[in-house]
Short mmCIF file of C-alpha atoms in Angstrom, two decimals:
data_model
loop_
_atom_site.label_atom_id
_atom_site.label_comp_id
_atom_site.label_asym_id
_atom_site.label_seq_id
_atom_site.Cartn_x
_atom_site.Cartn_y
_atom_site.Cartn_z
CA UNK A 1 50.90 -4.94 60.01
CA UNK A 2 48.75 -6.06 57.08
CA UNK A 3 46.20 -8.83 57.47
CA UNK A 4 47.35 -11.21 54.73
CA UNK A 5 44.31 -13.45 55.06
CA UNK A 6 41.93 -10.54 54.42
CA UNK A 7 44.17 -9.42 51.57
CA UNK A 8 44.03 -12.83 49.90
CA UNK A 9 40.25 -12.94 50.30
CA UNK A 10 40.04 -9.58 48.55
CA UNK A 11 42.27 -10.77 45.68
CA UNK A 12 40.14 -13.89 45.26
CA UNK A 13 37.01 -11.77 45.22
CA UNK A 14 38.29 -9.43 42.51
CA UNK A 15 39.53 -12.37 40.46
CA UNK A 16 36.03 -13.85 40.56
CA UNK A 17 34.50 -10.53 39.45
CA UNK A 18 36.95 -9.85 36.60
CA UNK A 19 34.94 -11.53 33.83
CA UNK A 20 31.80 -9.64 34.83
CA UNK A 21 33.50 -6.26 35.20
CA UNK A 22 32.17 -4.99 31.85
CA UNK A 23 28.66 -6.08 32.78
CA UNK A 24 28.74 -4.07 36.02
CA UNK A 25 30.11 -1.07 34.15
CA UNK A 26 27.27 -1.25 31.62
CA UNK A 27 24.74 -1.29 34.46
CA UNK A 28 26.30 1.88 35.84
CA UNK A 29 27.29 3.49 32.57
CA UNK A 30 26.28 6.99 33.64
CA UNK A 31 28.62 6.88 36.65
CA UNK A 32 31.60 5.54 34.72
CA UNK A 33 31.13 7.98 31.85
CA UNK A 34 31.12 10.90 34.26
CA UNK A 35 34.21 9.60 36.05
CA UNK A 36 36.09 9.17 32.77
CA UNK A 37 35.04 12.63 31.59
CA UNK A 38 36.26 14.26 34.79
CA UNK A 39 39.59 12.43 34.79
CA UNK A 40 40.12 13.59 31.19
CA UNK A 41 39.53 17.15 32.41
CA UNK A 42 42.14 16.73 35.15
CA UNK A 43 44.72 14.86 33.08
CA UNK A 44 45.65 16.11 29.58
CA UNK A 45 46.63 13.55 26.96
CA UNK A 46 50.26 12.65 26.37
CA UNK A 47 51.52 12.51 29.97
CA UNK A 48 53.16 9.68 31.89
CA UNK A 49 50.50 8.16 34.13
CA UNK A 50 50.60 5.53 36.88
CA UNK A 51 47.31 4.02 38.06
CA UNK A 52 47.33 2.10 41.33
CA UNK A 53 44.47 -0.39 41.48
CA UNK A 54 43.93 -0.32 37.72
CA UNK A 55 41.55 -3.27 37.39
CA UNK A 56 41.02 -4.02 33.70
CA UNK A 57 42.78 -0.82 32.63
CA UNK A 58 39.84 0.96 31.00
CA UNK A 59 40.27 4.30 32.75
CA UNK A 60 44.04 4.36 32.26
CA UNK A 61 43.62 3.73 28.53
CA UNK A 62 40.94 6.43 28.24
CA UNK A 63 43.46 9.06 29.40
CA UNK A 64 45.66 8.36 26.33
CA UNK A 65 48.96 8.57 28.21
CA UNK A 66 52.34 8.85 26.55
CA UNK A 67 53.45 6.22 29.04
CA UNK A 68 50.82 4.36 31.00
CA UNK A 69 51.48 1.85 33.79
CA UNK A 70 48.77 0.06 35.75
CA UNK A 71 49.31 -1.82 39.01
CA UNK A 72 46.85 -4.29 40.52
CA UNK A 73 46.96 -7.37 42.75
CA UNK A 74 44.28 -9.30 40.85
CA UNK A 75 45.84 -11.64 38.25
CA UNK A 76 42.52 -12.03 36.45
CA UNK A 77 41.92 -8.28 36.19
CA UNK A 78 45.44 -7.85 34.83
CA UNK A 79 45.04 -10.70 32.34
CA UNK A 80 42.08 -8.88 30.79
CA UNK A 81 43.90 -5.54 30.88
CA UNK A 82 46.97 -6.93 29.09
CA UNK A 83 44.84 -8.57 26.38
CA UNK A 84 42.77 -5.45 25.89
CA UNK A 85 45.49 -2.77 25.97
CA UNK A 86 48.83 -4.13 24.72
CA UNK A 87 50.18 -0.58 24.38
CA UNK A 88 50.10 -0.08 28.14
CA UNK A 89 52.19 -1.77 30.81
CA UNK A 90 50.59 -3.70 33.65
CA UNK A 91 52.31 -4.98 36.79
CA UNK A 92 51.00 -7.39 39.39
CA UNK A 93 51.68 -6.01 42.87
CA UNK A 94 49.96 -5.00 46.09
CA UNK A 95 49.88 -1.19 46.17
CA UNK A 96 50.25 -1.29 49.96
CA UNK A 97 53.61 -3.02 49.57
CA UNK A 98 54.70 -1.43 46.31
CA UNK A 99 58.42 -0.97 45.79
CA UNK A 100 59.92 1.68 43.52
CA UNK A 101 61.40 0.56 40.23
CA UNK A 102 63.21 3.87 39.70
CA UNK A 103 60.59 5.66 37.58
CA UNK A 104 58.54 8.78 38.26
CA UNK A 105 55.34 9.98 36.59
CA UNK A 106 53.49 13.17 35.73
CA UNK A 107 50.32 11.77 37.32
CA UNK A 108 49.66 9.05 39.88
CA UNK A 109 46.07 8.17 40.64
CA UNK A 110 43.94 5.84 42.74
CA UNK A 111 40.33 5.50 41.66
CA UNK A 112 37.90 3.79 44.06
CA UNK A 113 40.85 2.16 45.82
CA UNK A 114 41.44 3.82 49.20
CA UNK A 115 38.40 2.15 50.78
CA UNK A 116 40.02 -1.24 50.25
CA UNK A 117 43.37 -0.32 51.80
CA UNK A 118 44.38 -1.50 55.26
CA UNK A 119 47.11 1.12 55.70
CA UNK A 120 46.37 4.23 53.66
CA UNK A 121 49.14 6.27 55.27
CA UNK A 122 51.83 3.74 54.36
CA UNK A 123 50.47 3.47 50.83
CA UNK A 124 50.73 7.24 50.37
CA UNK A 125 54.31 7.18 51.66
CA UNK A 126 55.16 4.57 49.03
CA UNK A 127 53.50 6.69 46.34
CA UNK A 128 56.08 9.44 46.88
CA UNK A 129 58.75 7.21 45.36
CA UNK A 130 56.96 7.64 42.00
CA UNK A 131 56.65 11.42 42.26
CA UNK A 132 58.61 14.44 41.10
CA UNK A 133 57.98 17.94 42.49
CA UNK A 134 55.55 18.61 39.64
CA UNK A 135 53.70 15.28 39.91
CA UNK A 136 50.01 15.37 40.69
CA UNK A 137 48.37 12.70 42.85
CA UNK A 138 44.64 12.17 42.24
CA UNK A 139 42.45 10.23 44.64
CA UNK A 140 38.86 9.35 43.74
CA UNK A 141 36.61 7.77 46.36
CA UNK A 142 33.03 7.46 47.56
CA UNK A 143 31.24 9.74 50.00
CA UNK A 144 30.73 7.68 53.19
CA UNK A 145 27.17 9.05 53.49
CA UNK A 146 26.25 6.84 50.53
CA UNK A 147 27.20 3.56 52.23
CA UNK A 148 23.60 2.44 52.98
CA UNK A 149 22.48 3.27 49.43
CA UNK A 150 25.41 1.45 47.84
CA UNK A 151 24.84 -1.60 50.02
CA UNK A 152 21.21 -1.62 48.93
CA UNK A 153 22.37 -1.40 45.31
CA UNK A 154 24.50 -4.50 45.84
CA UNK A 155 21.56 -6.40 47.34
CA UNK A 156 19.37 -5.44 44.36
CA UNK A 157 22.08 -6.43 41.88
CA UNK A 158 22.58 -2.87 40.65
CA UNK A 159 26.19 -2.54 41.79
CA UNK A 160 29.24 -4.79 41.80
CA UNK A 161 29.38 -6.51 45.21
CA UNK A 162 32.19 -5.38 47.49
CA UNK A 163 33.63 -6.49 50.79
CA UNK A 164 33.75 -4.13 53.77
CA UNK A 165 35.42 -0.83 52.93
CA UNK A 166 36.94 1.94 55.03
CA UNK A 167 34.75 5.01 54.71
CA UNK A 168 36.77 8.18 55.12
CA UNK A 169 35.79 11.82 54.97
CA UNK A 170 37.58 14.39 52.85
CA UNK A 171 39.14 15.75 56.03
CA UNK A 172 40.48 12.30 56.93
CA UNK A 173 42.17 11.88 53.56
CA UNK A 174 43.53 15.43 53.57
CA UNK A 175 45.06 14.78 57.00
CA UNK A 176 46.68 11.57 55.76
CA UNK A 177 48.05 13.46 52.75
CA UNK A 178 49.54 16.10 55.05
CA UNK A 179 51.14 13.42 57.23
CA UNK A 180 52.81 11.92 54.15
CA UNK A 181 54.05 15.28 52.79
CA UNK A 182 51.41 16.01 50.17
CA UNK A 183 49.63 19.33 49.78
CA UNK A 184 46.02 19.40 48.59
CA UNK A 185 45.61 21.46 45.42
CA UNK A 186 41.93 20.84 44.78
CA UNK A 187 38.99 18.97 46.28
CA UNK A 188 35.82 18.37 44.30
CA UNK A 189 32.41 16.74 44.84
CA UNK A 190 30.43 15.32 41.91
CA UNK A 191 27.31 13.31 41.04
CA UNK A 192 24.25 14.09 43.10
CA UNK A 193 22.40 11.48 41.01
CA UNK A 194 24.72 8.69 39.77
CA UNK A 195 22.12 6.93 37.60
CA UNK A 196 20.73 8.21 34.30
CA UNK A 197 17.28 9.70 34.66
CA UNK A 198 16.32 11.44 31.38
CA UNK A 199 16.71 15.22 31.69
CA UNK A 200 16.75 15.14 35.50
CA UNK A 201 20.24 13.63 36.07
CA UNK A 202 22.11 16.02 33.79
CA UNK A 203 20.17 19.02 35.08
CA UNK A 204 20.76 18.29 38.78
CA UNK A 205 24.37 17.15 38.40
CA UNK A 206 25.31 20.19 36.32
CA UNK A 207 23.49 22.97 38.13
CA UNK A 208 22.47 21.74 41.59
CA UNK A 209 25.26 19.40 42.70
CA UNK A 210 27.78 22.23 43.09
CA UNK A 211 25.59 24.31 45.42
CA UNK A 212 26.79 24.78 49.02
CA UNK A 213 25.31 22.11 51.25
CA UNK A 214 24.12 20.00 48.33
CA UNK A 215 27.63 19.15 47.14
CA UNK A 216 28.35 17.47 50.48
CA UNK A 217 25.70 14.90 49.52
CA UNK A 218 27.28 13.99 46.18
CA UNK A 219 28.52 10.44 45.67
CA UNK A 220 31.99 11.07 44.24
CA UNK A 221 34.88 12.89 45.86
CA UNK A 222 38.12 13.82 44.13
CA UNK A 223 41.28 15.17 45.70
CA UNK A 224 44.27 16.46 43.73
CA UNK A 225 47.52 16.86 45.66
CA UNK A 226 51.18 17.54 45.01
CA UNK A 227 54.25 16.30 46.89
CA UNK A 228 56.01 18.78 49.14
CA UNK A 229 59.59 18.93 50.33
CA UNK A 230 61.06 17.81 47.01
CA UNK A 231 63.82 19.72 45.35
CA UNK A 232 62.74 21.53 42.20
CA UNK A 233 64.63 20.87 38.98
CA UNK A 234 65.19 24.17 37.22
CA UNK A 235 65.97 22.64 33.83
CA UNK A 236 62.71 20.70 33.56
CA UNK A 237 59.16 21.49 34.53
CA UNK A 238 55.75 20.19 33.65
CA UNK A 239 52.52 21.29 35.24
CA UNK A 240 49.03 19.89 34.95
CA UNK A 241 46.73 22.86 34.65
CA UNK A 242 44.11 22.25 37.32
CA UNK A 243 41.88 24.97 38.75
CA UNK A 244 42.52 25.23 42.47
CA UNK A 245 39.24 25.39 44.36
CA UNK A 246 39.13 23.64 47.70
CA UNK A 247 35.75 22.42 48.94
#
């Protein structure tokens, strides 16, 4: 059962942060640029894309979807998104209680969202209503080892303040995906240094972050999964070409 009081507090908090969202993104430009670049690698242009927890819609727009739909529970975030990207569709809804509207997508993704969810398993079950056999689900989230550093960043005003989040390991999320009939296709770790340090950041993130042992310390985790147990349609198929390398 969802805690509606906590949910409303979270909505109010995101509403209050909506106008300053661009400011926080500028302060962490290196992180957001890397995230956008990696999502563009995973998701080719011209697909149908559903983003759950879309905020102001910047990442969804950057993917240049043929059909793009963003869902968020913050009215203020959505107001900005609708003004900024009239070519995309935005819906106000709680992703933990999301009901199908009879449409499926090539890609469904949640970026920096799972830590705010009260019932991740139920959310993933609801996601299946928007999937076809060839759909790819992408989950981006923080490495729980970074919690003390991120909290310090909030205290110093270097990061957008957040309420308490659930910190899950890759194994935890993979287990939840299996319980909800998703199969992991790829798991990736990125960003050993999430702030721009001339020469050093690019060097370490490109050549050192992928080394065994070191990659477990990276800030960002990405999981790509596909639904299982769905009947294949022989007359129609679309596949996102993603290299399959589990971490």
